[in-house]
Tab-separated table of N, CA, C and O in Angstrom:
chain	number	residue	atom	x	y	z
A	808	MET	N	0.817	-1.187	0.000
A	808	MET	CA	0.000	0.000	0.000
A	808	MET	C	0.868	1.261	0.000
A	808	MET	O	0.561	2.217	-0.682
A	809	LYS	N	1.965	1.230	0.761
A	809	LYS	CA	2.859	2.383	0.814
A	809	LYS	C	3.498	2.631	-0.553
A	809	LYS	O	3.659	3.777	-0.968
A	810	LYS	N	3.845	1.549	-1.260
A	810	LYS	CA	4.447	1.699	-2.582
A	810	LYS	C	3.445	2.338	-3.542
A	810	LYS	O	3.817	3.186	-4.355
A	811	PHE	N	2.199	1.924	-3.455
A	811	PHE	CA	1.178	2.499	-4.316
A	811	PHE	C	1.017	3.985	-4.037
A	811	PHE	O	0.943	4.798	-4.962
A	812	LEU	N	0.958	4.377	-2.772
A	812	LEU	CA	0.810	5.786	-2.422
A	812	LEU	C	2.015	6.600	-2.873
A	812	LEU	O	1.868	7.718	-3.371
A	813	LEU	N	3.210	6.043	-2.715
A	813	LEU	CA	4.416	6.727	-3.165
A	813	LEU	C	4.402	6.896	-4.689
A	813	LEU	O	4.703	7.973	-5.208
A	814	PHE	N	4.032	5.850	-5.398
A	814	PHE	CA	3.940	5.913	-6.855
A	814	PHE	C	2.919	6.971	-7.276
A	814	PHE	O	3.176	7.792	-8.148
A	815	PHE	N	1.748	6.970	-6.650
A	815	PHE	CA	0.708	7.945	-6.953
A	815	PHE	C	1.191	9.369	-6.684
A	815	PHE	O	0.972	10.274	-7.476
A	816	LEU	N	1.889	9.575	-5.585
A	816	LEU	CA	2.414	10.887	-5.226
A	816	LEU	C	3.443	11.362	-6.249
A	816	LEU	O	3.426	12.512	-6.677
A	817	LEU	N	4.336	10.471	-6.683
A	817	LEU	CA	5.343	10.838	-7.677
A	817	LEU	C	4.699	11.207	-9.013
A	817	LEU	O	5.104	12.178	-9.656
A	818	ILE	N	3.709	10.443	-9.435
A	818	ILE	CA	2.997	10.757	-10.676
A	818	ILE	C	2.307	12.112	-10.562
A	818	ILE	O	2.364	12.936	-11.475
A	819	ARG	N	1.685	12.369	-9.450
A	819	ARG	CA	0.985	13.642	-9.234
A	819	ARG	C	1.956	14.817	-9.248
A	819	ARG	O	1.673	15.852	-9.835
A	820	LEU	N	3.110	14.663	-8.626
A	820	LEU	CA	4.124	15.723	-8.631
A	820	LEU	C	4.644	15.978	-10.039
A	820	LEU	O	4.836	17.115	-10.449
A	821	TYR	N	4.879	14.922	-10.796
A	821	TYR	CA	5.371	15.073	-12.167
A	821	TYR	C	4.364	15.822	-13.026
A	821	TYR	O	4.695	16.759	-13.741
A	822	THR	N	3.101	15.448	-12.953
A	822	THR	CA	2.091	16.102	-13.782
A	822	THR	C	1.824	17.525	-13.322
A	822	THR	O	1.483	18.379	-14.130
A	823	ALA	N	2.001	17.818	-12.058
A	823	ALA	CA	1.794	19.171	-11.560
A	823	ALA	C	2.899	20.109	-12.034
A	823	ALA	O	2.673	21.300	-12.207
A	824	CYS	N	4.098	19.592	-12.261
A	824	CYS	CA	5.230	20.415	-12.669
A	824	CYS	C	5.323	20.581	-14.177
A	824	CYS	O	6.098	21.393	-14.651
A	825	THR	N	4.592	19.831	-14.937
A	825	THR	CA	4.646	19.902	-16.390
A	825	THR	C	3.487	20.735	-16.887
A	825	THR	O	2.339	20.381	-16.664
A	826	GLU	N	3.780	21.860	-17.559
A	826	GLU	CA	2.710	22.684	-18.097
A	826	GLU	C	2.195	22.056	-19.373
A	826	GLU	O	2.954	21.548	-20.181
A	827	SER	N	0.894	22.091	-19.563
A	827	SER	CA	0.327	21.540	-20.784
A	827	SER	C	-0.877	22.365	-21.206
A	827	SER	O	-1.416	23.146	-20.440
A	828	ASP	N	-1.270	22.191	-22.447
A	828	ASP	CA	-2.455	22.835	-22.985
A	828	ASP	C	-3.656	22.261	-22.235
A	828	ASP	O	-3.879	21.057	-22.273
A	829	PRO	N	-4.427	23.077	-21.554
A	829	PRO	CA	-5.519	22.536	-20.743
A	829	PRO	C	-6.581	21.807	-21.554
A	829	PRO	O	-7.284	20.976	-21.020
A	830	THR	N	-6.676	22.078	-22.835
A	830	THR	CA	-7.697	21.419	-23.631
A	830	THR	C	-7.235	20.093	-24.214
A	830	THR	O	-8.034	19.258	-24.568
A	831	MET	N	-5.941	19.872	-24.350
A	831	MET	CA	-5.449	18.661	-24.997
A	831	MET	C	-4.502	17.829	-24.134
A	831	MET	O	-4.220	16.701	-24.461
A	832	GLY	N	-3.960	18.397	-23.084
A	832	GLY	CA	-3.036	17.656	-22.234
A	832	GLY	C	-1.679	17.398	-22.876
A	832	GLY	O	-0.954	16.519	-22.440
A	833	LEU	N	-1.325	18.160	-23.907
A	833	LEU	CA	-0.041	18.000	-24.575
A	833	LEU	C	0.971	19.001	-24.020
A	833	LEU	O	0.586	20.076	-23.569
A	834	PRO	N	2.263	18.685	-24.091
A	834	PRO	CA	3.275	19.637	-23.604
A	834	PRO	C	3.237	20.939	-24.400
A	834	PRO	O	2.995	20.937	-25.607
A	835	THR	N	3.466	22.034	-23.698
A	835	THR	CA	3.524	23.352	-24.329
A	835	THR	C	4.802	24.048	-23.890
A	835	THR	O	5.445	23.628	-22.926
A	836	ASP	N	5.147	25.118	-24.596
A	836	ASP	CA	6.288	25.930	-24.199
A	836	ASP	C	6.075	27.343	-24.720
A	836	ASP	O	5.290	27.565	-25.642
A	837	VAL	N	6.774	28.301	-24.117
A	837	VAL	CA	6.634	29.712	-24.466
A	837	VAL	C	7.835	30.154	-25.286
A	837	VAL	O	8.982	29.822	-24.959
A	838	PHE	N	7.556	30.910	-26.358
A	838	PHE	CA	8.588	31.437	-27.237
A	838	PHE	C	8.263	32.884	-27.574
A	838	PHE	O	7.103	33.280	-27.550
A	839	GLU	N	9.297	33.644	-27.920
A	839	GLU	CA	9.104	34.976	-28.472
A	839	GLU	C	9.357	34.878	-29.966
A	839	GLU	O	10.374	34.325	-30.391
A	840	VAL	N	8.416	35.395	-30.757
A	840	VAL	CA	8.471	35.272	-32.211
A	840	VAL	C	8.203	36.626	-32.858
A	840	VAL	O	7.731	37.558	-32.211
A	841	THR	N	8.491	36.697	-34.153
A	841	THR	CA	8.168	37.866	-34.965
A	841	THR	C	7.236	37.414	-36.077
A	841	THR	O	7.537	36.449	-36.774
A	842	THR	N	6.114	38.114	-36.231
A	842	THR	CA	5.167	37.732	-37.271
A	842	THR	C	5.707	38.126	-38.639
A	842	THR	O	6.390	39.134	-38.795
A	843	LEU	N	5.389	37.303	-39.629
A	843	LEU	CA	5.763	37.587	-41.010
A	843	LEU	C	4.541	37.925	-41.850
A	843	LEU	O	4.663	38.233	-43.023
A	844	GLY	N	3.357	37.823	-41.267
A	844	GLY	CA	2.116	38.101	-41.976
A	844	GLY	C	1.354	36.825	-42.274
A	844	GLY	O	1.666	35.752	-41.759
A	845	ILE	N	0.365	36.950	-43.140
A	845	ILE	CA	-0.499	35.833	-43.495
A	845	ILE	C	0.066	35.144	-44.726
A	845	ILE	O	0.388	35.798	-45.721
A	846	ASP	N	0.180	33.832	-44.660
A	846	ASP	CA	0.684	33.036	-45.771
A	846	ASP	C	-0.312	33.102	-46.927
A	846	ASP	O	-1.497	32.853	-46.744
A	847	GLY	N	0.181	33.428	-48.114
A	847	GLY	CA	-0.692	33.548	-49.274
A	847	GLY	C	-1.189	32.214	-49.798
A	847	GLY	O	-2.151	32.157	-50.547
A	848	ASP	N	-0.541	31.133	-49.407
A	848	ASP	CA	-0.899	29.809	-49.899
A	848	ASP	C	-1.988	29.175	-49.035
A	848	ASP	O	-3.036	28.772	-49.520
A	849	CYS	N	-1.750	29.092	-47.747
A	849	CYS	CA	-2.670	28.406	-46.836
A	849	CYS	C	-3.591	29.356	-46.069
A	849	CYS	O	-4.597	28.934	-45.523
A	850	GLY	N	-3.222	30.633	-45.979
A	850	GLY	CA	-4.047	31.599	-45.269
A	850	GLY	C	-3.830	31.628	-43.769
A	850	GLY	O	-4.612	32.248	-43.046
A	851	PHE	N	-2.796	30.972	-43.279
A	851	PHE	CA	-2.486	30.986	-41.852
A	851	PHE	C	-1.401	32.021	-41.567
A	851	PHE	O	-0.644	32.409	-42.455
A	852	MET	N	-1.308	32.430	-40.310
A	852	MET	CA	-0.239	33.322	-39.880
A	852	MET	C	1.083	32.567	-39.932
A	852	MET	O	1.145	31.387	-39.594
A	853	VAL	N	2.134	33.260	-40.325
A	853	VAL	CA	3.473	32.689	-40.324
A	853	VAL	C	4.335	33.569	-39.433
A	853	VAL	O	4.206	34.793	-39.443
A	854	PHE	N	5.176	32.933	-38.640
A	854	PHE	CA	6.093	33.692	-37.801
A	854	PHE	C	7.443	33.008	-37.771
A	854	PHE	O	7.584	31.851	-38.159
A	855	THR	N	8.413	33.768	-37.330
A	855	THR	CA	9.775	33.263	-37.261
A	855	THR	C	10.229	33.250	-35.807
A	855	THR	O	9.939	34.173	-35.055
A	856	PHE	N	10.925	32.184	-35.445
A	856	PHE	CA	11.472	32.027	-34.109
A	856	PHE	C	12.911	32.524	-34.096
A	856	PHE	O	13.597	32.487	-35.126
A	857	ASP	N	13.379	32.956	-32.949
A	857	ASP	CA	14.781	33.327	-32.799
A	857	ASP	C	15.644	32.091	-33.011
A	857	ASP	O	15.259	30.985	-32.616
A	858	GLU	N	16.795	32.262	-33.632
A	858	GLU	CA	17.687	31.131	-33.920
A	858	GLU	C	18.073	30.369	-32.644
A	858	GLU	O	18.240	29.162	-32.670
A	859	ASP	N	18.185	31.079	-31.523
A	859	ASP	CA	18.550	30.436	-30.256
A	859	ASP	C	17.468	29.475	-29.765
A	859	ASP	O	17.744	28.610	-28.937
A	860	ASP	N	16.241	29.622	-30.251
A	860	ASP	CA	15.124	28.799	-29.795
A	860	ASP	C	14.817	27.614	-30.708
A	860	ASP	O	13.936	26.821	-30.399
A	861	VAL	N	15.511	27.480	-31.825
A	861	VAL	CA	15.163	26.458	-32.817
A	861	VAL	C	15.300	25.050	-32.248
A	861	VAL	O	14.432	24.199	-32.457
A	862	GLU	N	16.350	24.781	-31.506
A	862	GLU	CA	16.542	23.430	-30.948
A	862	GLU	C	15.411	23.078	-29.981
A	862	GLU	O	14.847	21.984	-30.039
A	863	ARG	N	15.067	24.009	-29.103
A	863	ARG	CA	13.974	23.781	-28.147
A	863	ARG	C	12.643	23.631	-28.889
A	863	ARG	O	11.814	22.780	-28.544
A	864	LEU	N	12.437	24.418	-29.942
A	864	LEU	CA	11.236	24.322	-30.764
A	864	LEU	C	11.119	22.952	-31.414
A	864	LEU	O	10.064	22.325	-31.375
A	865	GLU	N	12.211	22.466	-31.999
A	865	GLU	CA	12.188	21.170	-32.673
A	865	GLU	C	11.970	20.026	-31.698
A	865	GLU	O	11.350	19.029	-32.043
A	866	GLU	N	12.456	20.154	-30.467
A	866	GLU	CA	12.189	19.128	-29.455
A	866	GLU	C	10.704	19.076	-29.115
A	866	GLU	O	10.160	18.008	-28.867
A	867	LEU	N	10.041	20.219	-29.130
A	867	LEU	CA	8.629	20.280	-28.765
A	867	LEU	C	7.712	19.822	-29.897
A	867	LEU	O	6.788	19.046	-29.678
A	868	VAL	N	7.958	20.285	-31.122
A	868	VAL	CA	7.009	20.040	-32.207
A	868	VAL	C	7.580	19.263	-33.378
A	868	VAL	O	6.863	18.972	-34.333
A	869	GLY	N	8.854	18.914	-33.347
A	869	GLY	CA	9.462	18.182	-34.453
A	869	GLY	C	10.262	19.095	-35.356
A	869	GLY	O	10.085	20.307	-35.358
A	870	SER	N	11.136	18.500	-36.119
A	870	SER	CA	12.010	19.289	-36.982
A	870	SER	C	11.450	19.340	-38.397
A	870	SER	O	10.558	18.596	-38.770
A	871	THR	N	11.999	20.220	-39.158
A	871	THR	CA	11.652	20.366	-40.558
A	871	THR	C	12.917	20.664	-41.339
A	871	THR	O	13.836	21.293	-40.815
A	872	ALA	N	12.983	20.202	-42.556
A	872	ALA	CA	14.205	20.339	-43.346
A	872	ALA	C	14.412	21.767	-43.849
A	872	ALA	O	15.527	22.250	-43.891
A	873	SER	N	13.344	22.435	-44.238
A	873	SER	CA	13.501	23.772	-44.801
A	873	SER	C	12.967	24.827	-43.846
A	873	SER	O	12.032	24.585	-43.091
A	874	ARG	N	13.546	25.982	-43.872
A	874	ARG	CA	13.148	27.128	-43.043
A	874	ARG	C	12.888	26.710	-41.601
A	874	ARG	O	11.773	26.814	-41.094
A	875	ARG	N	13.917	26.248	-40.951
A	875	ARG	CA	13.801	25.670	-39.608
A	875	ARG	C	13.144	26.596	-38.595
A	875	ARG	O	12.516	26.145	-37.658
A	876	ASN	N	13.294	27.908	-38.752
A	876	ASN	CA	12.758	28.806	-37.736
A	876	ASN	C	11.438	29.467	-38.159
A	876	ASN	O	10.960	30.365	-37.506
A	877	HIS	N	10.822	29.027	-39.258
A	877	HIS	CA	9.519	29.531	-39.691
A	877	HIS	C	8.447	28.485	-39.386
A	877	HIS	O	8.643	27.307	-39.613
A	878	ARG	N	7.290	28.934	-38.895
A	878	ARG	CA	6.166	28.048	-38.613
A	878	ARG	C	4.861	28.751	-38.951
A	878	ARG	O	4.754	29.970	-38.864
A	879	MET	N	3.853	27.949	-39.287
A	879	MET	CA	2.491	28.454	-39.438
A	879	MET	C	1.811	28.326	-38.088
A	879	MET	O	1.942	27.308	-37.416
A	880	GLY	N	1.062	29.342	-37.714
A	880	GLY	CA	0.376	29.340	-36.434
A	880	GLY	C	-1.093	29.018	-36.563
A	880	GLY	O	-1.874	29.878	-36.967
A	881	LEU	N	-1.460	27.785	-36.256
A	881	LEU	CA	-2.871	27.425	-36.217
A	881	LEU	C	-3.473	28.064	-34.972
A	881	LEU	O	-2.856	28.096	-33.919
A	882	ASN	N	-4.659	28.583	-35.078
A	882	ASN	CA	-5.396	29.219	-33.978
A	882	ASN	C	-4.864	30.601	-33.611
A	882	ASN	O	-5.270	31.140	-32.595
A	883	LEU	N	-3.976	31.189	-34.382
A	883	LEU	CA	-3.499	32.541	-34.082
A	883	LEU	C	-4.456	33.542	-34.727
A	883	LEU	O	-4.778	33.433	-35.913
A	884	ASP	N	-4.933	34.488	-33.954
A	884	ASP	CA	-5.932	35.462	-34.398
A	884	ASP	C	-5.336	36.379	-35.472
A	884	ASP	O	-4.496	37.226	-35.184
A	885	ARG	N	-5.791	36.209	-36.703
A	885	ARG	CA	-5.272	37.000	-37.825
A	885	ARG	C	-5.714	38.449	-37.747
A	885	ARG	O	-5.038	39.331	-38.258
A	886	ASN	N	-6.844	38.718	-37.115
A	886	ASN	CA	-7.314	40.102	-36.981
A	886	ASN	C	-6.435	40.904	-36.031
A	886	ASN	O	-6.203	42.088	-36.255
A	887	ARG	N	-5.966	40.290	-34.976
A	887	ARG	CA	-5.126	40.984	-33.994
A	887	ARG	C	-3.655	40.992	-34.380
A	887	ARG	O	-2.940	41.952	-34.084
A	888	PHE	N	-3.186	39.916	-35.020
A	888	PHE	CA	-1.753	39.758	-35.260
A	888	PHE	C	-1.416	39.553	-36.736
A	888	PHE	O	-0.402	38.976	-37.074
A	889	GLY	N	-2.270	40.005	-37.653
A	889	GLY	CA	-2.099	39.744	-39.073
A	889	GLY	C	-1.021	40.542	-39.772
A	889	GLY	O	-0.655	40.245	-40.897
A	890	GLU	N	-0.502	41.554	-39.129
A	890	GLU	CA	0.542	42.378	-39.732
A	890	GLU	C	1.903	41.706	-39.579
A	890	GLU	O	2.082	40.825	-38.761
A	891	SER	N	2.855	42.176	-40.358
A	891	SER	CA	4.215	41.641	-40.214
A	891	SER	C	4.997	42.493	-39.209
A	891	SER	O	4.621	43.622	-38.895
A	892	ASN	N	6.069	41.917	-38.709
A	892	ASN	CA	7.002	42.559	-37.769
A	892	ASN	C	6.386	42.914	-36.419
A	892	ASN	O	6.734	43.914	-35.819
A	893	ILE	N	5.470	42.084	-35.936
A	893	ILE	CA	4.941	42.234	-34.580
A	893	ILE	C	5.659	41.212	-33.709
A	893	ILE	O	5.742	40.033	-34.055
A	894	ARG	N	6.181	41.652	-32.569
A	894	ARG	CA	6.809	40.731	-31.621
A	894	ARG	C	5.733	40.183	-30.698
A	894	ARG	O	4.932	40.929	-30.126
A	895	LEU	N	5.707	38.855	-30.576
A	895	LEU	CA	4.719	38.179	-29.743
A	895	LEU	C	5.399	37.212	-28.788
A	895	LEU	O	6.455	36.652	-29.097
A	896	ARG	N	4.767	37.013	-27.654
A	896	ARG	CA	5.129	35.923	-26.750
A	896	ARG	C	3.990	34.925	-26.877
A	896	ARG	O	2.841	35.246	-26.567
A	897	ILE	N	4.316	33.716	-27.374
A	897	ILE	CA	3.277	32.720	-27.628
A	897	ILE	C	3.560	31.436	-26.864
A	897	ILE	O	4.709	31.092	-26.610
A	898	ARG	N	2.499	30.753	-26.511
A	898	ARG	CA	2.579	29.404	-25.953
A	898	ARG	C	2.084	28.481	-27.052
A	898	ARG	O	0.994	28.688	-27.584
A	899	ILE	N	2.889	27.474	-27.400
A	899	ILE	CA	2.541	26.595	-28.511
A	899	ILE	C	2.584	25.136	-28.090
A	899	ILE	O	3.162	24.782	-27.065
A	900	ARG	N	1.972	24.306	-28.931
A	900	ARG	CA	2.058	22.863	-28.787
A	900	ARG	C	2.059	22.247	-30.175
A	900	ARG	O	1.738	22.904	-31.166
A	901	GLN	N	2.388	20.987	-30.235
A	901	GLN	CA	2.365	20.251	-31.486
A	901	GLN	C	0.912	19.998	-31.887
A	901	GLN	O	0.076	19.692	-31.041
A	902	PRO	N	0.580	20.108	-33.175
A	902	PRO	CA	-0.801	19.844	-33.588
A	902	PRO	C	-1.126	18.355	-33.588
A	902	PRO	O	-0.249	17.514	-33.796
A	903	LEU	N	-2.379	18.057	-33.349
A	903	LEU	CA	-2.872	16.698	-33.476
A	903	LEU	C	-3.101	16.396	-34.956
A	903	LEU	O	-3.273	17.314	-35.768
A	904	GLU	N	-3.134	15.140	-35.311
A	904	GLU	CA	-3.406	14.760	-36.707
A	904	GLU	C	-4.740	15.323	-37.184
A	904	GLU	O	-4.873	15.735	-38.325
A	905	SER	N	-5.728	15.353	-36.303
A	905	SER	CA	-7.054	15.857	-36.682
A	905	SER	C	-7.051	17.358	-36.961
A	905	SER	O	-7.959	17.871	-37.614
A	906	GLU	N	-6.047	18.072	-36.473
A	906	GLU	CA	-5.953	19.516	-36.698
A	906	GLU	C	-5.197	19.858	-37.978
A	906	GLU	O	-5.083	21.017	-38.337
A	907	LEU	N	-4.691	18.867	-38.663
A	907	LEU	CA	-3.903	19.094	-39.864
A	907	LEU	C	-4.721	18.879	-41.131
A	907	LEU	O	-4.180	18.584	-42.181
A	908	GLY	N	-6.020	19.070	-41.066
A	908	GLY	CA	-6.881	18.816	-42.204
A	908	GLY	C	-7.023	19.988	-43.159
A	908	GLY	O	-7.899	19.999	-43.998
A	909	TYR	N	-6.160	21.002	-43.062
A	909	TYR	CA	-6.260	22.153	-43.953
A	909	TYR	C	-5.732	21.796	-45.341
A	909	TYR	O	-4.946	20.890	-45.523
A	910	ARG	N	-6.191	22.535	-46.311
A	910	ARG	CA	-5.769	22.327	-47.701
A	910	ARG	C	-5.030	23.563	-48.184
A	910	ARG	O	-5.515	24.687	-48.038
A	911	CYS	N	-3.869	23.364	-48.750
A	911	CYS	CA	-3.104	24.447	-49.334
A	911	CYS	C	-2.987	24.201	-50.829
A	911	CYS	O	-3.084	23.068	-51.288
A	912	THR	N	-2.750	25.267	-51.567
A	912	THR	CA	-2.510	25.110	-52.997
A	912	THR	C	-1.071	24.641	-53.187
A	912	THR	O	-0.402	24.282	-52.242
A	913	THR	N	-0.583	24.675	-54.366
A	913	THR	CA	0.726	24.092	-54.653
A	913	THR	C	1.811	25.142	-54.861
A	913	THR	O	2.614	25.052	-55.778
A	914	PHE	N	1.851	26.167	-54.030
A	914	PHE	CA	2.882	27.196	-54.134
A	914	PHE	C	4.179	26.773	-53.470
A	914	PHE	O	5.074	27.572	-53.293
A	915	GLY	N	4.285	25.555	-53.055
A	915	GLY	CA	5.478	25.079	-52.381
A	915	GLY	C	5.136	24.422	-51.062
A	915	GLY	O	3.973	24.299	-50.694
A	916	ILE	N	6.154	24.012	-50.357
A	916	ILE	CA	5.957	23.352	-49.069
A	916	ILE	C	5.759	24.417	-48.001
A	916	ILE	O	6.622	25.271	-47.800
A	917	PRO	N	4.613	24.401	-47.310
A	917	PRO	CA	4.375	25.403	-46.268
A	917	PRO	C	5.207	25.097	-45.030
A	917	PRO	O	5.622	23.958	-44.814
A	918	PRO	N	5.458	26.119	-44.208
A	918	PRO	CA	6.162	25.864	-42.949
A	918	PRO	C	5.371	24.900	-42.080
A	918	PRO	O	4.146	24.866	-42.135
A	919	ARG	N	6.072	24.126	-41.270
A	919	ARG	CA	5.425	23.173	-40.366
A	919	ARG	C	4.527	23.929	-39.384
A	919	ARG	O	4.929	24.934	-38.820
A	920	PRO	N	3.299	23.465	-39.160
A	920	PRO	CA	2.376	24.185	-38.278
A	920	PRO	C	2.598	23.876	-36.799
A	920	PRO	O	3.109	22.820	-36.437
A	921	VAL	N	2.203	24.827	-35.975
A	921	VAL	CA	2.118	24.651	-34.533
A	921	VAL	C	0.768	25.214	-34.093
A	921	VAL	O	0.206	26.073	-34.764
A	922	VAL	N	0.238	24.715	-33.002
A	922	VAL	CA	-0.998	25.243	-32.449
A	922	VAL	C	-0.634	26.299	-31.417
A	922	VAL	O	0.128	26.039	-30.487
A	923	VAL	N	-1.166	27.500	-31.600
A	923	VAL	CA	-0.917	28.602	-30.670
A	923	VAL	C	-1.985	28.523	-29.590
A	923	VAL	O	-3.175	28.688	-29.855
A	924	VAL	N	-1.550	28.260	-28.375
A	924	VAL	CA	-2.461	28.158	-27.232
A	924	VAL	C	-2.810	29.544	-26.717
A	924	VAL	O	-3.950	29.827	-26.373
A	925	SER	N	-1.813	30.449	-26.669
A	925	SER	CA	-2.044	31.827	-26.265
A	925	SER	C	-0.997	32.719	-26.917
A	925	SER	O	0.096	32.263	-27.258
A	926	ALA	N	-1.343	33.980	-27.112
A	926	ALA	CA	-0.436	34.944	-27.724
A	926	ALA	C	-0.644	36.319	-27.103
A	926	ALA	O	-1.788	36.727	-26.871
A	927	HIS	N	0.465	37.005	-26.854
A	927	HIS	CA	0.423	38.352	-26.301
A	927	HIS	C	1.474	39.200	-27.005
A	927	HIS	O	2.605	38.744	-27.210
A	928	ARG	N	1.094	40.408	-27.349
A	928	ARG	CA	2.012	41.332	-27.989
A	928	ARG	C	3.068	41.791	-26.987
A	928	ARG	O	2.749	42.049	-25.827
A	929	ILE	N	4.303	41.866	-27.446
A	929	ILE	CA	5.407	42.366	-26.628
A	929	ILE	C	5.665	43.814	-27.048
A	929	ILE	O	5.829	44.106	-28.221
A	930	ASN	N	5.704	44.704	-26.086
A	930	ASN	CA	5.944	46.124	-26.407
A	930	ASN	C	7.378	46.387	-26.724
A	930	ASN	O	8.292	45.912	-26.283
């Protein structure tokens, strides 16, 4: 019984210390990005991550061969953040397969998407 309680306590401590998207239970992380505007192919917001954050970004959402620091932001409000050169602090997570059902035309390979859980403008 003591082992079970200890195991339960350790699991509870681990989950309490790991931040996740409250709607999906997936790991999230915070990054500062610069918006590049709305992608003309898919219609999603595109932003660029600082080069220092690329390794941490790829650990969270996976790597991509081209434009390693560019990503499409699913769920990012285009009305509030649709302009280019806006600095944002965003919390992101990896998209689920069901969230990747968008259709793009054939203007090339779009940047790998991330789901934006929250976004705030940095002054």
